[in-house]
Short mmCIF file of C-alpha atoms in Angstrom, two decimals:
data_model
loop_
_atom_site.label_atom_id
_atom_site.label_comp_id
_atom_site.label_asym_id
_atom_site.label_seq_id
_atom_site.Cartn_x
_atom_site.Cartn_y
_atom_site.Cartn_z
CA UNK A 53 13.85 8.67 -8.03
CA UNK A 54 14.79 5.26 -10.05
CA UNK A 55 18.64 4.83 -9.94
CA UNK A 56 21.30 1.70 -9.97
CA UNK A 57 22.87 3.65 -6.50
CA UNK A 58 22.23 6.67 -4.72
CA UNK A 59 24.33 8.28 -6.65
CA UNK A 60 23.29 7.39 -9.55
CA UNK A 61 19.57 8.81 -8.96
CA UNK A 62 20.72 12.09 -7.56
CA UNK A 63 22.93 12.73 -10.69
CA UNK A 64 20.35 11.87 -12.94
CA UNK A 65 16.74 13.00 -11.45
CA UNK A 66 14.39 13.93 -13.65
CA UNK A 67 10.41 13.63 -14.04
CA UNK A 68 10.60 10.10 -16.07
CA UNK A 69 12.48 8.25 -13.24
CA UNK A 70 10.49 9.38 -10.57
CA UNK A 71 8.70 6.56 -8.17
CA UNK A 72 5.81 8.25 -6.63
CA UNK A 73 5.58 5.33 -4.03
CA UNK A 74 8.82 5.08 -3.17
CA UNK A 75 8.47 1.62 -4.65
CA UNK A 76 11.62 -0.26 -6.48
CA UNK A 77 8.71 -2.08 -8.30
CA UNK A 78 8.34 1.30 -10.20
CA UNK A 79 11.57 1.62 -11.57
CA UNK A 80 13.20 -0.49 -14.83
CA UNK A 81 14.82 -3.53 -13.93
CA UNK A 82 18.22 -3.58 -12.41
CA UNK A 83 17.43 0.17 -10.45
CA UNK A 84 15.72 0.84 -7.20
CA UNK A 85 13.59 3.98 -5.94
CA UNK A 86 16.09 6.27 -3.90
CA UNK A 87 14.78 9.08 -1.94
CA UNK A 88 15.92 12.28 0.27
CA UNK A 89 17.97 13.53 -2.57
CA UNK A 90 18.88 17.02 -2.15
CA UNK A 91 18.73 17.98 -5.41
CA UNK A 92 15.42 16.59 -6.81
CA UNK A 93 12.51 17.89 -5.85
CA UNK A 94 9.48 16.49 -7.72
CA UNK A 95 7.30 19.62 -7.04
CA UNK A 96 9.65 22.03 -8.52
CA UNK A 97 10.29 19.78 -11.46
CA UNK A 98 6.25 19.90 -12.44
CA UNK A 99 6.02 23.61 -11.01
CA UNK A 100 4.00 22.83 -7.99
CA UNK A 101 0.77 21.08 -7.30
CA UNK A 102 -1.86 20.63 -10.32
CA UNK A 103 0.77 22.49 -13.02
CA UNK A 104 0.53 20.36 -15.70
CA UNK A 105 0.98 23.17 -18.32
CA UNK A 106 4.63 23.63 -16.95
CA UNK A 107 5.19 19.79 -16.96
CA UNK A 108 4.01 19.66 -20.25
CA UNK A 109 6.82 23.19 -21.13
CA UNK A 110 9.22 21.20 -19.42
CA UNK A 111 8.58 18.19 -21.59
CA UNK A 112 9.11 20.18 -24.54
CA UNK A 113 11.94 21.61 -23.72
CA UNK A 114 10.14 25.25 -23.02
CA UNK A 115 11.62 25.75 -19.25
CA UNK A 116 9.97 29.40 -19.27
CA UNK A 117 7.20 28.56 -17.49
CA UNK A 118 8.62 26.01 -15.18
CA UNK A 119 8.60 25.63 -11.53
CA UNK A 120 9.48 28.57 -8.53
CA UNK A 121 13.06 29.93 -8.49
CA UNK A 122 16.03 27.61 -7.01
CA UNK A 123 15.93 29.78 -3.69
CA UNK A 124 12.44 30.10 -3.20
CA UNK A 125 11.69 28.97 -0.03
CA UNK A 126 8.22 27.83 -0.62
CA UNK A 127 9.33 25.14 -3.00
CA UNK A 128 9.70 22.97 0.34
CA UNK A 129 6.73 23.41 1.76
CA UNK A 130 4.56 20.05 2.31
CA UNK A 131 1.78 19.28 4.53
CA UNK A 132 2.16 16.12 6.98
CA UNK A 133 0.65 14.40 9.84
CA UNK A 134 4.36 15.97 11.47
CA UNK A 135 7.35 16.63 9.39
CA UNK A 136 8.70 12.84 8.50
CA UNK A 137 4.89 12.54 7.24
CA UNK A 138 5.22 15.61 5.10
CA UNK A 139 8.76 14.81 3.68
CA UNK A 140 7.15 11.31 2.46
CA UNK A 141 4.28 12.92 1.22
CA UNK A 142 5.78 16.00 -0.84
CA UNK A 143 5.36 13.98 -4.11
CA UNK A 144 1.56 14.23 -3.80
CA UNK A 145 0.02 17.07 -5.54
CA UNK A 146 -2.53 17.90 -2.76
CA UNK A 147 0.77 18.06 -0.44
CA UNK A 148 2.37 21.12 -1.23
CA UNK A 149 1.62 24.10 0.56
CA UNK A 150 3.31 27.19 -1.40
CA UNK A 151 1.86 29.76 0.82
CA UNK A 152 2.95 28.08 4.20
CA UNK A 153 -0.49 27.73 5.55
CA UNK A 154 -2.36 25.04 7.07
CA UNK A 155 -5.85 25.76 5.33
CA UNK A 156 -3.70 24.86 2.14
CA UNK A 157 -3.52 21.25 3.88
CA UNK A 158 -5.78 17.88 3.54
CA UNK A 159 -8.02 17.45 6.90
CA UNK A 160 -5.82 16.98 9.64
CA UNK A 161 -1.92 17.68 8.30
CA UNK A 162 -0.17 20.88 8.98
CA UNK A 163 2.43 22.74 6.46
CA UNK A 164 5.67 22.59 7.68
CA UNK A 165 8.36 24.15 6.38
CA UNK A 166 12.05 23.08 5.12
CA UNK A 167 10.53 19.64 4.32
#
């Protein structure tokens, strides 16, 4: 997520100022692209993997139909080559893997849990 510090994205995550890449080039001049912050998880935010009705709710300020509940553990589960692969891959929508299987998995990546 696009911030002017670390702190500064983790305080303020939210869908517009996040950097799929990881690339600064993403973000608005003057801010970088932070990641491994705790609190923002891209997934959640859009309700998981090809939810665009819920990004759209959320959008619109309609946060009914949005995303898995805070302690649902699925809501970190990503698919990856092994786990560091899966933690830089959780912001692609064919990464998440609600159900904790493999089969839910591109050819070749695993689900791994508490990504």
């Amino acid at each position: 997520f696009c911030g002017s510090s670390w702190d500064d994205a983790s305080s303020n995550c939210e869908i517009k100022r996040h950097c799929p890449s990881g690339g600064d080039d993403e973000c608005p001049k003057g801010q970088e692209c932070y990641s491994f912050l705790s609190n923002c998880n891209y997934v959640e935010m859009v309700g998981g993997p090809g939810e665009a009705t819920s990004l759209a709710s959320k959008l619109s300020g309609d946060s009914s139909k949005i995303g898995l509940d805070a302690n649902d553990p699925s809501r970190s589960n990503f698919c990856g080559y092994d786990w560091n692969d899966a933690i830089s891959s959780c912001h692609k929508d064919d990464h998440w893997c609600r159900a904790g299987s493999d089969s839910e998995c591109p050819s070749g990546k695993v689900c791994y849990a508490g990504t």
